[in-house]
Amino acid sequence: MKLLKTLLILCLFTAAANAQFVTNSKRVADVYFQNKEYYAAAEYYKRSLQLSSADSAGFVVPYGFANKIKQDNPKKEDYEYSVFQLAESLRLYKNFTDAEKWYALAKEFKDPKYVLATFWYAESLRANQKFDEAIAAFNQFSGKYKLNDAYVTKTKSEIASCQFALFELRYPRLFKLTKLQNDINQKGSNYTPVIKDSKFYFTSSRPVGDAGKKQVLTDQNNAKVSKKKVHI
């Protein structure tokens, strides 16, 4: 009987070790991010920054948030990591409007590992059609980025793209592009649009159907998140 109990306890410990289901918001966000679930990752990075719905609608930077990231703040390293990762998540599911604001914070970080924040801040400005500001930000990135790699070449290309856009704006074309005025943009990422036979198709990561079905996501450290699909 004693041997049986010992074996049962060992089995339980083994199962617990293999599962590694994460509960910390930042670790959950990391699992989603590594699985390219960028909307969910952004939500959990926001939670790791302790932003309640009352503090920030959507992913807007709440007033005075930058004061939390000070040199003497014991949580400074965690704050900086989550701010940068939140900006990355927003950019990667094409929410450049909110990504711009979080990159604006991240580009001021002194840690060299966040040096690309200035580049992505500039790209977000360009995506938001703030071309003059984007050119200034790309030039700022060029001044601080010392490596001679693809980002240097891409920066030159991005500046030329912004200059071309400014030239085009001076001579507007005779057509106008507008966003669809319905509920097509719901939770999740929407991308790869195509029109075929007068029908509009697109790919989306929004949660639909399969109510109650669970999916387990893992990261490189075998940490796991149980993702439950819900119908919207």
Short mmCIF file of N, CA, C and O in Angstrom, two decimals, residues 51-178:
data_model
loop_
_atom_site.label_atom_id
_atom_site.label_comp_id
_atom_site.label_asym_id
_atom_site.label_seq_id
_atom_site.Cartn_x
_atom_site.Cartn_y
_atom_site.Cartn_z
N LEU A 51 -3.26 47.36 -16.26
CA LEU A 51 -4.18 48.36 -16.82
C LEU A 51 -5.59 47.78 -16.79
O LEU A 51 -5.88 46.81 -17.47
N SER A 52 -6.43 48.36 -16.00
CA SER A 52 -7.82 47.90 -15.94
C SER A 52 -8.60 48.58 -17.05
O SER A 52 -8.15 49.54 -17.67
N SER A 53 -9.80 48.09 -17.32
CA SER A 53 -10.64 48.70 -18.35
C SER A 53 -10.98 50.14 -18.00
O SER A 53 -11.24 50.97 -18.86
N ALA A 54 -10.97 50.44 -16.68
CA ALA A 54 -11.26 51.80 -16.26
C ALA A 54 -10.08 52.74 -16.56
O ALA A 54 -10.26 53.93 -16.81
N ASP A 55 -8.85 52.17 -16.53
CA ASP A 55 -7.66 52.99 -16.81
C ASP A 55 -7.49 53.26 -18.29
O ASP A 55 -7.03 54.33 -18.69
N SER A 56 -7.84 52.29 -19.11
CA SER A 56 -7.53 52.40 -20.54
C SER A 56 -8.58 51.70 -21.37
O SER A 56 -8.80 50.51 -21.23
N ALA A 57 -9.25 52.47 -22.22
CA ALA A 57 -10.21 51.88 -23.15
C ALA A 57 -9.43 51.28 -24.31
O ALA A 57 -8.64 51.96 -24.94
N GLY A 58 -9.67 50.02 -24.59
CA GLY A 58 -8.91 49.38 -25.65
C GLY A 58 -7.45 49.28 -25.25
O GLY A 58 -7.12 48.78 -24.18
N PHE A 59 -6.57 49.80 -26.11
CA PHE A 59 -5.13 49.75 -25.83
C PHE A 59 -4.54 51.16 -25.77
O PHE A 59 -3.35 51.34 -26.02
N VAL A 60 -5.36 52.12 -25.44
CA VAL A 60 -4.89 53.50 -25.33
C VAL A 60 -4.00 53.63 -24.10
O VAL A 60 -4.29 53.07 -23.04
N VAL A 61 -2.90 54.37 -24.23
CA VAL A 61 -2.00 54.61 -23.10
C VAL A 61 -2.71 55.53 -22.10
O VAL A 61 -3.08 56.65 -22.45
N PRO A 62 -2.92 55.10 -20.87
CA PRO A 62 -3.60 55.95 -19.89
C PRO A 62 -2.75 57.15 -19.49
O PRO A 62 -1.52 57.11 -19.55
N TYR A 63 -3.41 58.20 -19.10
CA TYR A 63 -2.72 59.43 -18.73
C TYR A 63 -1.76 59.17 -17.56
O TYR A 63 -2.12 58.55 -16.57
N GLY A 64 -0.55 59.65 -17.70
CA GLY A 64 0.43 59.54 -16.62
C GLY A 64 1.09 58.18 -16.50
O GLY A 64 1.85 57.95 -15.56
N PHE A 65 0.83 57.27 -17.45
CA PHE A 65 1.40 55.93 -17.33
C PHE A 65 2.92 55.95 -17.37
O PHE A 65 3.58 55.14 -16.72
N ALA A 66 3.50 56.87 -18.14
CA ALA A 66 4.95 56.93 -18.27
C ALA A 66 5.64 57.14 -16.93
O ALA A 66 6.80 56.76 -16.74
N ASN A 67 4.92 57.73 -15.96
CA ASN A 67 5.51 57.96 -14.64
C ASN A 67 5.79 56.65 -13.90
O ASN A 67 6.60 56.61 -12.96
N LYS A 68 5.11 55.58 -14.32
CA LYS A 68 5.34 54.28 -13.67
C LYS A 68 6.71 53.70 -14.05
O LYS A 68 7.25 52.86 -13.35
N ILE A 69 7.21 54.13 -15.20
CA ILE A 69 8.47 53.57 -15.69
C ILE A 69 9.61 54.54 -15.37
O ILE A 69 10.07 55.29 -16.21
N LYS A 70 10.02 54.54 -14.14
CA LYS A 70 11.09 55.43 -13.70
C LYS A 70 12.32 54.62 -13.32
O LYS A 70 12.26 53.42 -13.08
N GLN A 71 13.43 55.29 -13.21
CA GLN A 71 14.70 54.62 -12.93
C GLN A 71 14.68 53.89 -11.59
O GLN A 71 15.27 52.84 -11.43
N ASP A 72 13.97 54.45 -10.61
CA ASP A 72 13.96 53.86 -9.27
C ASP A 72 12.79 52.90 -9.06
O ASP A 72 12.57 52.42 -7.96
N ASN A 73 12.05 52.61 -10.12
CA ASN A 73 10.90 51.71 -10.01
C ASN A 73 11.40 50.27 -9.99
O ASN A 73 12.05 49.82 -10.95
N PRO A 74 11.11 49.50 -8.93
CA PRO A 74 11.60 48.11 -8.87
C PRO A 74 11.01 47.22 -9.97
O PRO A 74 11.58 46.18 -10.29
N LYS A 75 9.88 47.64 -10.56
CA LYS A 75 9.25 46.86 -11.62
C LYS A 75 9.63 47.38 -13.01
O LYS A 75 9.03 46.99 -14.01
N LYS A 76 10.61 48.25 -13.07
CA LYS A 76 10.97 48.91 -14.32
C LYS A 76 11.25 47.92 -15.45
O LYS A 76 10.77 48.09 -16.57
N GLU A 77 12.05 46.89 -15.17
CA GLU A 77 12.41 45.93 -16.21
C GLU A 77 11.18 45.20 -16.74
O GLU A 77 11.02 45.02 -17.97
N ASP A 78 10.28 44.79 -15.84
CA ASP A 78 9.05 44.12 -16.27
C ASP A 78 8.15 45.06 -17.05
O ASP A 78 7.53 44.67 -18.05
N TYR A 79 8.05 46.30 -16.58
CA TYR A 79 7.23 47.29 -17.28
C TYR A 79 7.73 47.50 -18.70
O TYR A 79 6.96 47.51 -19.66
N GLU A 80 9.04 47.69 -18.84
CA GLU A 80 9.62 47.95 -20.15
C GLU A 80 9.39 46.78 -21.10
O GLU A 80 9.03 46.96 -22.26
N TYR A 81 9.58 45.57 -20.59
CA TYR A 81 9.37 44.38 -21.41
C TYR A 81 7.92 44.31 -21.90
O TYR A 81 7.66 44.10 -23.10
N SER A 82 6.98 44.50 -20.99
CA SER A 82 5.57 44.37 -21.35
C SER A 82 5.11 45.51 -22.27
O SER A 82 4.30 45.29 -23.17
N VAL A 83 5.65 46.70 -22.07
CA VAL A 83 5.31 47.83 -22.95
C VAL A 83 5.77 47.54 -24.37
O VAL A 83 5.01 47.70 -25.34
N PHE A 84 7.02 47.09 -24.51
CA PHE A 84 7.55 46.80 -25.84
C PHE A 84 6.79 45.65 -26.50
O PHE A 84 6.42 45.72 -27.68
N GLN A 85 6.53 44.59 -25.74
CA GLN A 85 5.82 43.44 -26.29
C GLN A 85 4.37 43.78 -26.64
O GLN A 85 3.82 43.25 -27.61
N LEU A 86 3.76 44.66 -25.86
CA LEU A 86 2.40 45.11 -26.18
C LEU A 86 2.42 45.86 -27.51
O LEU A 86 1.56 45.64 -28.38
N ALA A 87 3.39 46.75 -27.67
CA ALA A 87 3.53 47.48 -28.94
C ALA A 87 3.75 46.52 -30.11
O ALA A 87 3.14 46.67 -31.18
N GLU A 88 4.61 45.52 -29.90
CA GLU A 88 4.87 44.53 -30.94
C GLU A 88 3.59 43.77 -31.31
O GLU A 88 3.30 43.56 -32.50
N SER A 89 2.84 43.35 -30.32
CA SER A 89 1.61 42.60 -30.57
C SER A 89 0.60 43.44 -31.35
O SER A 89 -0.02 42.95 -32.30
N LEU A 90 0.45 44.70 -30.96
CA LEU A 90 -0.48 45.58 -31.65
C LEU A 90 -0.06 45.79 -33.11
O LEU A 90 -0.89 45.76 -34.01
N ARG A 91 1.23 45.99 -33.33
CA ARG A 91 1.73 46.20 -34.69
C ARG A 91 1.51 44.96 -35.55
O ARG A 91 1.09 45.05 -36.71
N LEU A 92 1.76 43.78 -34.97
CA LEU A 92 1.70 42.55 -35.74
C LEU A 92 0.28 42.14 -36.09
O LEU A 92 0.09 41.30 -36.96
N TYR A 93 -0.73 42.70 -35.39
CA TYR A 93 -2.07 42.46 -35.91
C TYR A 93 -2.67 43.76 -36.48
O TYR A 93 -3.86 43.95 -36.59
N LYS A 94 -1.72 44.64 -36.91
CA LYS A 94 -2.02 45.81 -37.73
C LYS A 94 -2.82 46.90 -37.01
O LYS A 94 -3.48 47.70 -37.67
N ASN A 95 -2.75 46.94 -35.69
CA ASN A 95 -3.36 48.04 -34.95
C ASN A 95 -2.29 49.12 -34.76
O ASN A 95 -1.75 49.31 -33.66
N PHE A 96 -1.96 49.81 -35.85
CA PHE A 96 -0.88 50.79 -35.81
C PHE A 96 -1.23 52.03 -35.00
O PHE A 96 -0.35 52.69 -34.46
N THR A 97 -2.51 52.33 -34.88
CA THR A 97 -2.94 53.51 -34.12
C THR A 97 -2.49 53.40 -32.67
O THR A 97 -1.90 54.34 -32.11
N ASP A 98 -2.79 52.26 -32.03
CA ASP A 98 -2.40 52.08 -30.63
C ASP A 98 -0.93 51.71 -30.50
O ASP A 98 -0.26 52.10 -29.53
N ALA A 99 -0.41 50.96 -31.48
CA ALA A 99 1.01 50.58 -31.44
C ALA A 99 1.90 51.82 -31.40
O ALA A 99 2.91 51.85 -30.68
N GLU A 100 1.53 52.83 -32.16
CA GLU A 100 2.31 54.07 -32.19
C GLU A 100 2.53 54.65 -30.79
O GLU A 100 3.64 55.06 -30.43
N LYS A 101 1.47 54.65 -29.98
CA LYS A 101 1.55 55.26 -28.64
C LYS A 101 2.46 54.46 -27.71
O LYS A 101 3.22 55.04 -26.92
N TRP A 102 2.39 53.13 -27.80
CA TRP A 102 3.22 52.31 -26.92
C TRP A 102 4.68 52.30 -27.38
O TRP A 102 5.60 52.29 -26.56
N TYR A 103 4.91 52.36 -28.69
CA TYR A 103 6.28 52.49 -29.18
C TYR A 103 6.88 53.85 -28.79
O TYR A 103 8.09 53.97 -28.59
N ALA A 104 6.02 54.86 -28.69
CA ALA A 104 6.50 56.18 -28.28
C ALA A 104 7.11 56.12 -26.88
O ALA A 104 8.07 56.85 -26.58
N LEU A 105 6.57 55.24 -26.04
CA LEU A 105 7.17 55.02 -24.72
C LEU A 105 8.42 54.16 -24.82
O LEU A 105 9.46 54.47 -24.24
N ALA A 106 8.32 53.07 -25.59
CA ALA A 106 9.42 52.10 -25.66
C ALA A 106 10.68 52.69 -26.28
O ALA A 106 11.80 52.28 -25.92
N LYS A 107 10.53 53.64 -27.19
CA LYS A 107 11.73 54.18 -27.86
C LYS A 107 12.59 55.01 -26.93
O LYS A 107 13.74 55.34 -27.25
N GLU A 108 12.06 55.35 -25.75
CA GLU A 108 12.83 56.12 -24.77
C GLU A 108 13.60 55.22 -23.80
O GLU A 108 14.38 55.71 -22.98
N PHE A 109 13.39 53.91 -23.89
CA PHE A 109 14.08 53.00 -22.99
C PHE A 109 15.57 52.97 -23.31
O PHE A 109 15.97 52.98 -24.48
N LYS A 110 16.39 52.90 -22.28
CA LYS A 110 17.84 52.93 -22.45
C LYS A 110 18.45 51.57 -22.77
O LYS A 110 19.54 51.50 -23.31
N ASP A 111 17.74 50.51 -22.43
CA ASP A 111 18.27 49.17 -22.67
C ASP A 111 18.44 48.94 -24.18
O ASP A 111 17.49 49.11 -24.95
N PRO A 112 19.65 48.56 -24.63
CA PRO A 112 19.91 48.36 -26.07
C PRO A 112 18.98 47.36 -26.75
O PRO A 112 18.79 47.43 -27.97
N LYS A 113 18.39 46.43 -26.00
CA LYS A 113 17.54 45.42 -26.64
C LYS A 113 16.24 46.01 -27.18
O LYS A 113 15.53 45.35 -27.93
N TYR A 114 15.96 47.28 -26.81
CA TYR A 114 14.75 47.93 -27.32
C TYR A 114 15.07 48.98 -28.39
O TYR A 114 14.23 49.83 -28.69
N VAL A 115 16.25 48.91 -28.97
CA VAL A 115 16.66 49.93 -29.93
C VAL A 115 15.75 49.95 -31.16
O VAL A 115 15.53 51.01 -31.77
N LEU A 116 15.17 48.81 -31.53
CA LEU A 116 14.29 48.76 -32.70
C LEU A 116 12.94 49.42 -32.44
O LEU A 116 12.16 49.61 -33.39
N ALA A 117 12.66 49.77 -31.19
CA ALA A 117 11.38 50.45 -30.90
C ALA A 117 11.25 51.72 -31.72
O ALA A 117 10.15 52.07 -32.17
N THR A 118 12.35 52.45 -31.92
CA THR A 118 12.30 53.68 -32.70
C THR A 118 11.95 53.40 -34.15
O THR A 118 11.19 54.14 -34.78
N PHE A 119 12.51 52.31 -34.70
CA PHE A 119 12.20 51.94 -36.08
C PHE A 119 10.71 51.61 -36.23
O PHE A 119 10.04 52.10 -37.14
N TRP A 120 10.20 50.79 -35.31
CA TRP A 120 8.79 50.38 -35.41
C TRP A 120 7.85 51.53 -35.08
O TRP A 120 6.73 51.59 -35.59
N TYR A 121 8.32 52.46 -34.25
CA TYR A 121 7.55 53.68 -33.99
C TYR A 121 7.41 54.48 -35.29
O TYR A 121 6.31 54.94 -35.64
N ALA A 122 8.52 54.61 -36.01
CA ALA A 122 8.50 55.33 -37.28
C ALA A 122 7.59 54.63 -38.30
O ALA A 122 6.83 55.27 -39.02
N GLU A 123 7.67 53.30 -38.33
CA GLU A 123 6.82 52.55 -39.27
C GLU A 123 5.34 52.71 -38.92
O GLU A 123 4.50 52.81 -39.81
N SER A 124 5.04 52.76 -37.63
CA SER A 124 3.65 52.97 -37.21
C SER A 124 3.16 54.36 -37.62
O SER A 124 2.02 54.52 -38.07
N LEU A 125 4.03 55.35 -37.47
CA LEU A 125 3.68 56.70 -37.92
C LEU A 125 3.41 56.71 -39.42
O LEU A 125 2.45 57.33 -39.89
N ARG A 126 4.26 56.03 -40.18
CA ARG A 126 4.06 55.94 -41.63
C ARG A 126 2.74 55.27 -41.96
O ARG A 126 1.98 55.73 -42.82
N ALA A 127 2.42 54.17 -41.25
CA ALA A 127 1.16 53.46 -41.48
C ALA A 127 -0.04 54.33 -41.13
O ALA A 127 -1.12 54.20 -41.72
N ASN A 128 0.16 55.24 -40.15
CA ASN A 128 -0.91 56.16 -39.75
C ASN A 128 -0.92 57.45 -40.57
O ASN A 128 -1.59 58.42 -40.21
N GLN A 129 -0.14 57.45 -41.65
CA GLN A 129 -0.08 58.55 -42.61
C GLN A 129 0.46 59.85 -42.00
O GLN A 129 0.14 60.94 -42.47
N LYS A 130 1.30 59.72 -41.00
CA LYS A 130 1.98 60.89 -40.42
C LYS A 130 3.39 60.92 -41.01
O LYS A 130 4.38 60.64 -40.34
N PHE A 131 3.46 61.26 -42.27
CA PHE A 131 4.68 61.05 -43.05
C PHE A 131 5.85 61.93 -42.60
O PHE A 131 6.99 61.47 -42.55
N ASP A 132 5.59 63.19 -42.30
CA ASP A 132 6.67 64.07 -41.85
C ASP A 132 7.26 63.57 -40.52
O ASP A 132 8.48 63.55 -40.35
N GLU A 133 6.37 63.18 -39.60
CA GLU A 133 6.83 62.66 -38.31
C GLU A 133 7.58 61.34 -38.49
O GLU A 133 8.56 61.05 -37.79
N ALA A 134 7.11 60.53 -39.44
CA ALA A 134 7.75 59.25 -39.69
C ALA A 134 9.17 59.45 -40.22
O ALA A 134 10.11 58.76 -39.80
N ILE A 135 9.34 60.40 -41.14
CA ILE A 135 10.68 60.68 -41.67
C ILE A 135 11.63 61.10 -40.56
O ILE A 135 12.77 60.64 -40.47
N ALA A 136 11.14 61.98 -39.67
CA ALA A 136 11.97 62.43 -38.54
C ALA A 136 12.34 61.26 -37.64
O ALA A 136 13.48 61.16 -37.17
N ALA A 137 11.39 60.35 -37.40
CA ALA A 137 11.65 59.20 -36.53
C ALA A 137 12.62 58.22 -37.19
O ALA A 137 13.50 57.66 -36.53
N PHE A 138 12.49 58.01 -38.51
CA PHE A 138 13.44 57.14 -39.21
C PHE A 138 14.85 57.73 -39.17
O PHE A 138 15.84 56.99 -39.01
N ASN A 139 14.96 59.04 -39.31
CA ASN A 139 16.26 59.69 -39.22
C ASN A 139 16.84 59.56 -37.81
O ASN A 139 18.06 59.37 -37.63
N GLN A 140 15.97 59.66 -36.80
CA GLN A 140 16.42 59.47 -35.42
C GLN A 140 16.94 58.05 -35.22
O GLN A 140 17.97 57.84 -34.56
N PHE A 141 16.24 57.09 -35.80
CA PHE A 141 16.68 55.69 -35.71
C PHE A 141 18.05 55.51 -36.38
O PHE A 141 18.93 54.84 -35.83
N SER A 142 18.23 56.12 -37.54
CA SER A 142 19.51 56.02 -38.24
C SER A 142 20.66 56.56 -37.40
O SER A 142 21.78 56.04 -37.44
N GLY A 143 20.36 57.61 -36.63
CA GLY A 143 21.40 58.21 -35.80
C GLY A 143 21.82 57.36 -34.62
O GLY A 143 22.96 57.47 -34.15
N LYS A 144 20.92 56.52 -34.14
CA LYS A 144 21.26 55.72 -32.94
C LYS A 144 21.57 54.26 -33.27
O LYS A 144 22.15 53.56 -32.44
N TYR A 145 21.20 53.80 -34.46
CA TYR A 145 21.40 52.39 -34.82
C TYR A 145 22.73 52.24 -35.53
O TYR A 145 22.93 52.78 -36.62
N LYS A 146 23.65 51.52 -34.94
CA LYS A 146 25.03 51.46 -35.43
C LYS A 146 25.32 50.23 -36.31
O LYS A 146 26.37 50.15 -36.92
N LEU A 147 24.42 49.25 -36.31
CA LEU A 147 24.67 48.05 -37.10
C LEU A 147 24.39 48.31 -38.58
O LEU A 147 23.47 49.05 -38.93
N ASN A 148 25.18 47.71 -39.43
CA ASN A 148 24.98 47.85 -40.87
C ASN A 148 24.29 46.59 -41.38
O ASN A 148 24.92 45.65 -41.83
N ASP A 149 22.98 46.56 -41.30
CA ASP A 149 22.25 45.36 -41.70
C ASP A 149 20.99 45.76 -42.46
O ASP A 149 20.88 46.87 -42.98
N ALA A 150 20.03 44.84 -42.53
CA ALA A 150 18.83 45.05 -43.33
C ALA A 150 18.01 46.25 -42.85
O ALA A 150 17.32 46.89 -43.66
N TYR A 151 18.08 46.56 -41.55
CA TYR A 151 17.29 47.69 -41.05
C TYR A 151 17.79 49.02 -41.59
O TYR A 151 17.01 49.96 -41.76
N VAL A 152 19.08 49.12 -41.85
CA VAL A 152 19.63 50.34 -42.44
C VAL A 152 19.08 50.54 -43.84
O VAL A 152 18.63 51.63 -44.21
N THR A 153 19.10 49.46 -44.63
CA THR A 153 18.56 49.53 -45.99
C THR A 153 17.07 49.81 -45.98
O THR A 153 16.57 50.63 -46.77
N LYS A 154 16.35 49.14 -45.07
CA LYS A 154 14.90 49.32 -44.99
C LYS A 154 14.55 50.74 -44.55
O LYS A 154 13.56 51.31 -45.01
N THR A 155 15.36 51.32 -43.68
CA THR A 155 15.10 52.69 -43.23
C THR A 155 15.17 53.66 -44.40
O THR A 155 14.31 54.55 -44.54
N LYS A 156 16.17 53.51 -45.25
CA LYS A 156 16.29 54.37 -46.43
C LYS A 156 15.09 54.20 -47.35
O LYS A 156 14.56 55.18 -47.90
N SER A 157 14.64 52.95 -47.51
CA SER A 157 13.48 52.67 -48.35
C SER A 157 12.21 53.29 -47.76
O SER A 157 11.38 53.85 -48.48
N GLU A 158 12.07 53.21 -46.43
CA GLU A 158 10.89 53.76 -45.76
C GLU A 158 10.85 55.29 -45.89
O GLU A 158 9.79 55.88 -46.09
N ILE A 159 12.00 55.93 -45.75
CA ILE A 159 12.06 57.39 -45.89
C ILE A 159 11.67 57.79 -47.31
O ILE A 159 10.88 58.74 -47.52
N ALA A 160 12.18 57.06 -48.30
CA ALA A 160 11.82 57.34 -49.70
C ALA A 160 10.32 57.14 -49.92
O ALA A 160 9.68 57.91 -50.65
N SER A 161 9.75 56.11 -49.28
CA SER A 161 8.32 55.84 -49.39
C SER A 161 7.50 56.99 -48.80
O SER A 161 6.50 57.41 -49.39
N CYS A 162 7.93 57.52 -47.66
CA CYS A 162 7.22 58.64 -47.04
C CYS A 162 7.32 59.90 -47.91
O CYS A 162 6.34 60.65 -48.05
N GLN A 163 8.48 60.13 -48.48
CA GLN A 163 8.67 61.29 -49.34
C GLN A 163 7.79 61.18 -50.59
O GLN A 163 7.21 62.18 -51.04
N PHE A 164 7.69 59.97 -51.14
CA PHE A 164 6.81 59.75 -52.28
C PHE A 164 5.35 60.01 -51.90
O PHE A 164 4.59 60.62 -52.67
N ALA A 165 4.94 59.54 -50.71
CA ALA A 165 3.57 59.74 -50.25
C ALA A 165 3.26 61.23 -50.11
O ALA A 165 2.18 61.70 -50.49
N LEU A 166 4.21 61.99 -49.57
CA LEU A 166 4.02 63.43 -49.43
C LEU A 166 3.88 64.10 -50.79
O LEU A 166 3.06 65.03 -50.97
N PHE A 167 4.67 63.64 -51.76
CA PHE A 167 4.57 64.18 -53.12
C PHE A 167 3.20 63.89 -53.72
O PHE A 167 2.56 64.75 -54.34
N GLU A 168 2.74 62.66 -53.52
CA GLU A 168 1.44 62.26 -54.06
C GLU A 168 0.30 63.05 -53.43
O GLU A 168 -0.70 63.35 -54.10
N LEU A 169 0.43 63.35 -52.15
CA LEU A 169 -0.63 64.10 -51.46
C LEU A 169 -0.77 65.52 -52.00
O LEU A 169 -1.85 66.12 -51.91
N ARG A 170 0.28 66.03 -52.58
CA ARG A 170 0.19 67.37 -53.17
C ARG A 170 -0.59 67.37 -54.47
O ARG A 170 -1.09 68.40 -54.91
N TYR A 171 -0.68 66.20 -55.08
CA TYR A 171 -1.41 66.05 -56.33
C TYR A 171 -2.38 64.87 -56.20
O TYR A 171 -2.14 63.78 -56.72
N PRO A 172 -3.47 65.07 -55.46
CA PRO A 172 -4.39 63.97 -55.15
C PRO A 172 -5.04 63.37 -56.40
O PRO A 172 -5.33 64.07 -57.37
N ARG A 173 -5.25 62.05 -56.35
CA ARG A 173 -5.90 61.34 -57.44
C ARG A 173 -7.41 61.50 -57.36
O ARG A 173 -7.96 61.89 -56.33
N LEU A 174 -8.08 61.11 -58.44
CA LEU A 174 -9.53 61.28 -58.49
C LEU A 174 -10.26 60.03 -58.00
O LEU A 174 -11.15 59.50 -58.65
N PHE A 175 -9.85 59.53 -56.84
CA PHE A 175 -10.59 58.44 -56.20
C PHE A 175 -10.36 58.53 -54.69
O PHE A 175 -9.43 59.19 -54.23
N LYS A 176 -11.21 57.86 -53.95
CA LYS A 176 -11.15 57.94 -52.49
C LYS A 176 -11.31 56.56 -51.89
O LYS A 176 -12.21 55.81 -52.28
N LEU A 177 -10.45 56.23 -50.94
CA LEU A 177 -10.53 54.95 -50.23
C LEU A 177 -11.14 55.18 -48.85
O LEU A 177 -10.75 56.11 -48.15
N THR A 178 -12.08 54.34 -48.47
CA THR A 178 -12.70 54.45 -47.14
C THR A 178 -12.80 53.06 -46.52
O THR A 178 -12.81 52.04 -47.22
#
